[in-house]
Coordinates of C-alpha atoms in Angstrom, one line a residue:
M1 CA -0.1 -0.3 0.2
K2 CA 1.6 3.5 -1.1
K3 CA 1.3 6.5 1.1
L4 CA 1.3 10.0 -0.2
V5 CA 1.4 13.5 1.7
I6 CA -0.1 16.7 0.2
L7 CA 1.5 19.5 2.2
G8 CA -0.9 22.6 1.6
N9 CA 0.2 26.5 1.3
G10 CA 0.6 27.9 5.1
L11 CA 3.3 25.4 6.1
D12 CA 6.3 27.2 6.4
L13 CA 3.8 29.3 8.7
N14 CA 3.3 27.0 10.9
F15 CA 6.9 26.7 11.1
G16 CA 6.8 29.8 13.0
M17 CA 8.9 31.4 9.5
H18 CA 7.1 34.6 8.1
T19 CA 6.8 33.8 4.6
S20 CA 3.2 35.6 3.7
F21 CA 3.6 38.1 1.2
K22 CA 2.5 40.8 3.9
D23 CA 5.4 39.3 5.5
F24 CA 7.7 39.9 2.5
F25 CA 5.7 43.8 2.2
D26 CA 7.2 44.1 5.9
R27 CA 10.4 43.1 5.3
S28 CA 12.0 43.5 2.1
N29 CA 14.8 45.7 1.8
N30 CA 13.3 47.0 -1.7
I31 CA 10.2 48.4 0.2
N32 CA 10.2 51.8 -2.0
K33 CA 10.0 50.2 -5.4
I34 CA 7.8 47.2 -4.1
K35 CA 5.6 50.2 -3.1
S36 CA 5.8 52.0 -6.3
L37 CA 4.8 48.9 -8.1
L38 CA 1.7 48.6 -5.3
N39 CA 1.0 52.2 -5.9
L40 CA 0.9 51.4 -9.9
Y41 CA -1.0 48.5 -10.1
G42 CA -3.6 48.6 -6.0
K43 CA -3.2 48.6 -3.2
Q44 CA -6.2 46.5 -2.2
N45 CA -5.3 43.1 -1.0
W46 CA -2.0 44.1 -2.0
Y47 CA -0.4 41.1 0.6
D48 CA -3.0 38.8 -1.9
M49 CA 0.1 37.8 -4.0
E50 CA -2.7 36.0 -6.5
D51 CA -4.6 39.2 -6.0
F52 CA -2.0 41.2 -7.5
I53 CA -0.4 39.3 -10.1
M54 CA -4.5 38.9 -10.6
R55 CA -4.6 43.0 -11.3
L56 CA -1.2 43.7 -13.0
S57 CA -2.1 40.8 -15.5
S58 CA -5.7 41.9 -15.8
T59 CA -4.2 45.8 -17.0
R60 CA -3.0 44.3 -20.0
P61 CA -4.0 46.2 -23.0
N62 CA -5.9 44.8 -25.5
G63 CA -5.0 42.1 -27.8
A64 CA -6.0 43.7 -30.5
S65 CA -3.3 46.9 -30.0
M66 CA -0.7 44.1 -30.7
M67 CA -1.4 44.9 -34.4
T68 CA -2.3 48.7 -34.5
H69 CA 0.6 49.1 -31.3
P70 CA 3.1 46.9 -31.8
G71 CA 5.5 49.2 -30.2
V72 CA 3.2 50.3 -27.1
Y73 CA 2.6 46.4 -27.0
Q74 CA 5.8 45.5 -26.8
E75 CA 6.8 48.1 -24.8
T76 CA 3.7 47.2 -21.7
Y77 CA 4.6 43.6 -21.2
Q78 CA 8.1 43.9 -21.1
K79 CA 7.4 46.4 -18.4
Y80 CA 4.9 43.3 -16.8
V81 CA 8.2 40.7 -17.2
S82 CA 10.9 43.0 -15.8
N83 CA 8.9 43.9 -12.4
I84 CA 7.4 39.5 -11.6
N85 CA 11.1 38.9 -12.4
F86 CA 12.1 41.4 -10.0
I87 CA 9.8 40.5 -7.6
R88 CA 10.1 36.6 -7.9
K89 CA 13.8 37.1 -7.1
N90 CA 13.7 39.5 -4.4
I91 CA 10.9 36.8 -3.2
I92 CA 12.8 34.4 -3.5
H93 CA 16.2 36.3 -1.5
Y94 CA 14.1 36.9 1.2
L95 CA 12.5 33.5 1.5
K96 CA 15.9 32.0 1.7
K97 CA 17.3 34.3 4.3
E98 CA 13.7 32.9 6.6
E99 CA 14.6 29.6 5.4
N100 CA 17.9 30.0 6.5
E101 CA 16.9 31.8 10.3
L102 CA 15.2 29.2 10.8
E103 CA 15.6 27.1 14.3
I104 CA 15.2 23.5 14.7
A105 CA 13.6 22.0 17.8
H106 CA 11.1 20.4 20.3
F107 CA 9.2 18.9 17.1
S108 CA 6.6 15.4 17.1
N109 CA 8.8 12.5 16.7
N110 CA 4.6 11.2 15.8
V111 CA 5.7 13.7 13.1
E112 CA 8.5 12.4 11.7
T113 CA 7.4 9.1 11.7
F114 CA 4.5 9.8 9.6
L115 CA 6.5 11.4 6.7
K116 CA 9.0 9.2 6.5
N117 CA 6.9 6.5 5.7
A118 CA 4.9 8.1 2.8
D119 CA 5.9 7.1 -0.2
S120 CA 5.4 10.3 -2.3
I121 CA 4.7 14.0 -1.3
I122 CA 3.1 16.9 -2.5
N123 CA 4.7 20.3 -1.0
F124 CA 2.9 23.1 -2.1
N125 CA 5.3 25.5 -0.5
Y126 CA 8.7 26.9 -1.7
T127 CA 11.2 26.1 1.5
D128 CA 12.8 22.6 2.2
A129 CA 11.2 23.2 6.1
V130 CA 9.7 20.1 6.1
T131 CA 13.4 18.3 5.1
Q132 CA 15.0 20.6 7.8
A133 CA 12.4 19.6 10.6
Y134 CA 12.2 16.4 10.3
N135 CA 15.1 14.9 8.4
V136 CA 12.6 13.3 5.3
S137 CA 14.4 13.0 2.3
N138 CA 14.1 15.6 -0.7
E139 CA 14.5 12.7 -3.2
K140 CA 10.6 11.8 -2.6
I141 CA 10.0 15.5 -2.0
Y142 CA 7.4 17.2 -5.4
H143 CA 7.4 20.9 -5.2
I144 CA 4.6 22.0 -7.2
H145 CA 5.3 25.1 -7.2
G146 CA 9.0 25.5 -7.7
S147 CA 11.7 25.6 -4.6
L148 CA 14.5 27.9 -3.5
K149 CA 17.0 25.1 -4.2
E150 CA 16.3 25.4 -7.9
N151 CA 16.3 28.9 -7.3
F152 CA 12.6 28.7 -9.5
I153 CA 9.2 29.7 -7.9
I154 CA 6.2 29.7 -9.8
L155 CA 4.1 33.4 -9.1
G156 CA 1.2 33.9 -11.1
N157 CA -2.6 33.0 -11.1
S158 CA -4.6 29.7 -12.2
N159 CA -7.2 31.8 -14.7
E160 CA -5.9 31.1 -18.1
S161 CA -9.0 33.9 -19.5
L162 CA -6.0 36.4 -18.9
V163 CA -3.8 35.2 -21.0
E164 CA -5.8 34.7 -24.4
G165 CA -4.1 36.1 -26.6
I166 CA -1.0 37.0 -25.9
P167 CA 1.9 35.8 -27.1
K168 CA 4.0 32.5 -24.8
K169 CA 7.0 34.7 -23.7
Y170 CA 4.8 36.8 -22.1
R171 CA 3.3 34.7 -20.1
I172 CA 4.9 35.2 -16.7
F173 CA 1.8 35.1 -14.8
S174 CA 0.4 31.7 -16.3
K175 CA 0.7 29.2 -13.5
P176 CA 0.0 25.9 -16.3
Y177 CA 2.5 27.5 -18.2
L178 CA 5.3 28.5 -15.6
R179 CA 4.5 24.7 -14.4
D180 CA 5.5 23.4 -18.1
I181 CA 8.5 25.6 -17.5
L182 CA 9.5 24.1 -14.6
D183 CA 9.3 21.0 -15.7
L184 CA 11.3 20.9 -18.7
R185 CA 14.2 22.6 -16.4
R186 CA 13.9 19.7 -14.2
Y187 CA 14.3 17.3 -17.3
L188 CA 17.6 19.3 -18.2
S189 CA 19.0 19.3 -14.9
R190 CA 18.5 15.7 -14.1
E191 CA 20.1 14.8 -17.4
K192 CA 23.5 16.9 -16.7
R193 CA 24.7 17.6 -20.2
Y194 CA 23.7 20.6 -20.9
S195 CA 25.2 24.2 -20.2
R196 CA 23.1 26.7 -18.2
K197 CA 23.6 28.7 -21.5
N198 CA 22.6 25.6 -23.9
I199 CA 19.4 25.4 -21.2
Q200 CA 18.2 29.0 -21.4
N201 CA 18.6 28.4 -25.1
I202 CA 16.1 25.6 -25.1
I203 CA 13.6 27.2 -22.6
N204 CA 13.4 29.9 -24.8
I205 CA 13.0 27.6 -27.8
F206 CA 10.4 25.8 -25.8
K207 CA 8.6 29.0 -24.9
I208 CA 8.1 29.8 -28.9
Y209 CA 6.4 26.3 -29.3
N210 CA 4.2 25.9 -25.8
I211 CA 1.4 25.4 -27.9
Y212 CA -2.0 22.3 -28.3
N213 CA -3.9 21.4 -30.7
Y214 CA -5.7 17.9 -29.1
T215 CA -3.5 16.6 -26.5
Y216 CA -0.5 17.4 -28.0
Y217 CA 1.9 20.2 -28.4
K218 CA 1.3 22.3 -31.9
L219 CA 4.6 22.4 -32.7
P220 CA 4.4 25.5 -35.3
P221 CA 5.6 25.0 -37.9
Y222 CA 6.2 21.6 -38.3
F223 CA 2.6 20.6 -36.9
T224 CA 1.2 21.0 -41.4
N225 CA 3.9 18.1 -42.1
S226 CA 1.4 15.5 -43.2
K227 CA 3.3 12.7 -42.0
I228 CA 3.6 13.8 -37.9
Y229 CA -0.2 14.9 -38.4
K230 CA -1.4 11.4 -39.6
I231 CA 0.6 9.9 -36.3
L232 CA 0.0 12.0 -33.5
C233 CA -4.2 11.9 -35.2
E234 CA -3.3 8.3 -34.5
L235 CA -2.0 8.1 -31.2
N236 CA -5.1 10.4 -30.2
D237 CA -7.5 7.8 -31.4
D238 CA -5.5 5.6 -29.3
Y239 CA -5.0 7.4 -25.9
D240 CA -7.5 7.0 -22.9
E241 CA -6.8 8.6 -20.8
N242 CA -7.0 8.4 -17.1
S243 CA -5.8 11.2 -15.5
K244 CA -4.9 14.6 -16.2
Y245 CA -2.6 16.0 -14.3
F246 CA -0.4 12.3 -13.4
Y247 CA 1.9 10.3 -15.0
D248 CA -0.1 7.3 -14.0
L249 CA 0.4 3.1 -15.0
K250 CA -2.4 3.5 -18.3
Y251 CA -0.2 6.5 -19.8
M252 CA 3.6 4.3 -19.0
N253 CA 1.8 1.6 -20.9
F254 CA 1.0 4.1 -24.1
K255 CA 4.3 5.4 -24.4
A256 CA 6.3 1.8 -24.5
E257 CA 3.0 0.5 -26.6
H258 CA 3.9 3.3 -28.7
S259 CA 7.6 3.7 -28.9
F260 CA 8.0 3.7 -32.7
Q261 CA 5.2 6.1 -33.8
L262 CA 6.9 8.4 -31.2
K263 CA 10.4 7.7 -32.4
E264 CA 9.1 9.0 -35.6
I265 CA 8.3 12.0 -35.0
R266 CA 10.9 13.1 -33.1
S267 CA 13.1 12.0 -36.6
L268 CA 10.8 14.3 -38.9
L269 CA 10.8 16.9 -36.6
L270 CA 15.3 16.7 -36.9
E271 CA 15.0 16.2 -40.7
R272 CA 16.2 19.5 -42.1
Q273 CA 17.0 21.4 -39.3
E274 CA 19.6 23.8 -38.4
N275 CA 20.5 24.5 -34.9
V276 CA 19.9 20.9 -34.0
D277 CA 22.4 20.8 -31.0
I278 CA 19.4 23.2 -29.5
L279 CA 16.9 21.6 -31.0
S280 CA 17.0 18.2 -30.6
P281 CA 17.3 18.2 -26.5
F282 CA 14.3 20.0 -26.8
L283 CA 12.9 16.8 -28.7
D284 CA 14.4 14.5 -26.5
Y285 CA 12.2 16.2 -23.6
L286 CA 8.7 16.1 -25.4
H287 CA 9.6 12.5 -26.5
F288 CA 10.1 11.8 -23.1
N289 CA 6.3 13.2 -22.5
C290 CA 5.0 11.6 -25.6
F291 CA 4.5 15.1 -26.9
K292 CA 1.9 15.5 -24.6
P293 CA 1.8 18.5 -22.1
F294 CA 3.7 17.2 -18.7
K295 CA 2.1 15.0 -15.9
I296 CA 3.6 14.9 -12.6
R297 CA 5.4 11.9 -11.8
L298 CA 5.5 11.5 -8.5
P299 CA 8.9 10.7 -6.7
G300 CA 10.0 7.8 -4.6
L301 CA 12.5 5.8 -3.3
N302 CA 12.9 2.2 -3.6
K303 CA 16.1 0.4 -1.9
G304 CA 17.8 4.2 -1.8
K305 CA 17.0 4.5 -5.4
L306 CA 14.5 6.9 -7.3
T307 CA 11.7 5.3 -8.7
N308 CA 8.2 7.0 -10.0
I309 CA 5.0 6.1 -7.3
F310 CA 1.9 5.5 -9.8
P311 CA -1.8 6.9 -8.5
E312 CA -3.0 3.5 -9.0
D313 CA -1.1 2.3 -6.2
I314 CA -2.1 4.8 -3.8
K315 CA -4.3 3.6 -1.1
E316 CA -3.9 6.6 1.6
I317 CA -3.8 10.0 0.9
T318 CA -3.0 12.7 4.1
I319 CA -3.2 16.7 3.9
T320 CA -1.9 18.6 6.0
Q321 CA -0.6 22.4 6.2
I322 CA 0.1 22.5 10.3
A323 CA 3.5 21.5 11.6
I324 CA 2.4 19.5 14.7
I325 CA 5.0 20.1 18.0
N326 CA 5.4 18.7 21.5

């Protein structure tokens, strides 16, 4: 019987850490610039990050202005990108300082045993407070919104209507889009064969192609290739989705059964292409995910080795955001 533990938002606060957006605002070293951003986009509920992101993104220019006033459109979104990146960078710096100052004392032995017995853990927090407090293996923890150790955290909103008509490279406040980017970063980091510069180039390519058709990446302009289109349609007809978000046994079997077709798509996409050194690892990632949007692979340990935990094997799920102290 496999056990899954979900650590909800707010767990860090229960460890005594000052990790709310309000805390960040009150304690930020760049308080004047943060204040100017908040004054620009409105003060109401400024301590609510999701609300702040929503207001920032909802003030975007009309999509039609991209054609009528391309210069203004681009300048506006470059400003959004700059502001969000500034906030993200400062939040990471602030939270790392909070994490380093965390004092571990008198945490429950029962909770430590409970977490160690979990086969896999989904963590909605950015910090590794759980790892520090309970000495839990980080390898079986999936940070769904990124983490400080990766130097990448997801700040955004799940409302996809806010990004309709916006070019992909400006979707810096779309959580689904940012999760795609995060998963690609993790894949490239695991491979350990790409320089930081190459990783950024690969991610830039991914930002262009991160568009879906049916349940597959659209891969413009290559999707118009009749051979690729035919194969993807056949795969789509043969795919019976069990879980939209998780890598499960049915998905694994689909990947194994159609390995030849997936390899053929990759080969067709590489034909007569320039910049193969950059495009090839990008296609390796898409091939790894069957050319579909990524699914969460629950991490686990088997005799000390990293493995996948499948949803079908999970018999017990516990959701908590409270740190229990003796």
